[in-house]
Amino acid sequence: MQELTKAEEQIMQVLWTVEKAFVKELLAEMNEPKPAYNTVSTIIRILEKKDFVSFTAFGKTHQYYPIVSREDYKTQISKSLVSKYFDGSFENLVSFFAKKEEIDLEELDDIIKTLKK
Amino acid sequence: MQELTKAEEQIMQVLWTVEKAFVKELLAEMNEPKPAYNTVSTIIRILEKKDFVSFTAFGKTHQYYPIVSREDYKTQISKSLVSKYFDGSFENLVSFFAKKEEIDLEELDDIIKTLKK
DNA sequence: ATTTTATAACTAATTAGTTAGTTTTATAAC
DNA sequence: GTTATAAAACTAACTAATTAGTTATAAAAT
């Protein structure tokens, strides 16, 4: 699986949210300043070539949908972050941010208890 | 703090490891295929402009060192990941990867116990 | 003092990514 | 059937990033 560029990621985030969409609909979901219709259209065709999206054709128009899930993509990029900055260990990441008090220990404790059941 | 491009990040990773270095030394630390000396030199000057590195001059030659720590940078990019993919919550990230069994629950429990002391 | 060497600085060339105009084509409206 | 419309496909222009050659300059060697 390849990495997404900034512009590609932006489109994917929208598509992951709406699950399927025509270019026009993607554009509608985007924040100002909106890119040109053709810009979105170009990027989605790049995403097609990268095998991140596919489409169903309705006559001439295409309804696009993700073929890489948000979950799979976030798994990949999280792992890449952990490998580059936390020695490949999620435990290191947790302990790093727990020390910085960015993670609540009680809450974490609850999460573990729930998962252990 | 700005984001690093791929090439910039590569140089920073080396510099963070060796703590201070002349261009020649950075190059020596890099894996094949090694870039040209001038490539490294250019990138480090970009990093200078971005305020990621500074240097001490020895006559004409510069010994570069990071002015943004690895810790600060990894904090930033981790937060950016969490905000984009985990709804801004580290707890979400932990629970996501715990469910995928990428994080060992016992180990996590130990970490929490240690930190609570 | 002149030549050599090593380095930073500058600059040019290339490649990757982004943006949007133009063209083509299928469908819809008349 | 011709014209209008809307979308994808193609393409060009632009911007950002990468790579490395050329130049200038300071220090070292002779």
XYZ file of N, CA, C and O (backbone and C1' of nucleotides) in Angstrom, chain C residues 1 3 8 13 21 28:
42
model
P 54.420 36.430 0.592
O 53.859 35.785 -0.740
C 54.271 36.383 -1.978
C 54.234 35.282 -2.995
C 52.914 35.161 -3.735
O 53.212 34.653 -5.023
C 53.251 33.203 -2.480
P 50.338 28.792 -9.292
O 49.936 27.529 -8.416
C 50.948 26.550 -8.109
C 50.321 25.467 -7.254
C 49.061 24.846 -7.840
O 49.216 23.434 -7.797
C 48.685 25.521 -5.611
P 30.271 22.536 5.104
O 29.923 23.970 4.515
C 30.446 25.129 5.158
C 30.120 26.352 4.316
C 28.633 26.627 4.156
O 28.433 28.025 4.285
C 29.610 26.350 2.028
P 20.102 24.468 -16.510
O 19.659 23.009 -16.058
C 20.660 22.114 -15.571
C 19.935 20.906 -15.027
C 18.727 20.489 -15.866
O 18.832 19.105 -16.089
C 18.101 20.757 -13.595
P -9.522 27.341 -14.505
O -9.336 27.349 -16.096
C -8.118 27.846 -16.653
C -7.737 27.006 -17.858
C -8.833 26.931 -18.920
O -8.269 27.242 -20.202
C -8.099 24.741 -18.351
P -30.097 10.371 -19.746
O -30.416 11.895 -20.067
C -29.739 12.915 -19.313
C -30.291 14.270 -19.709
C -31.804 14.327 -19.866
O -32.233 15.574 -19.308
C -30.785 14.974 -21.903
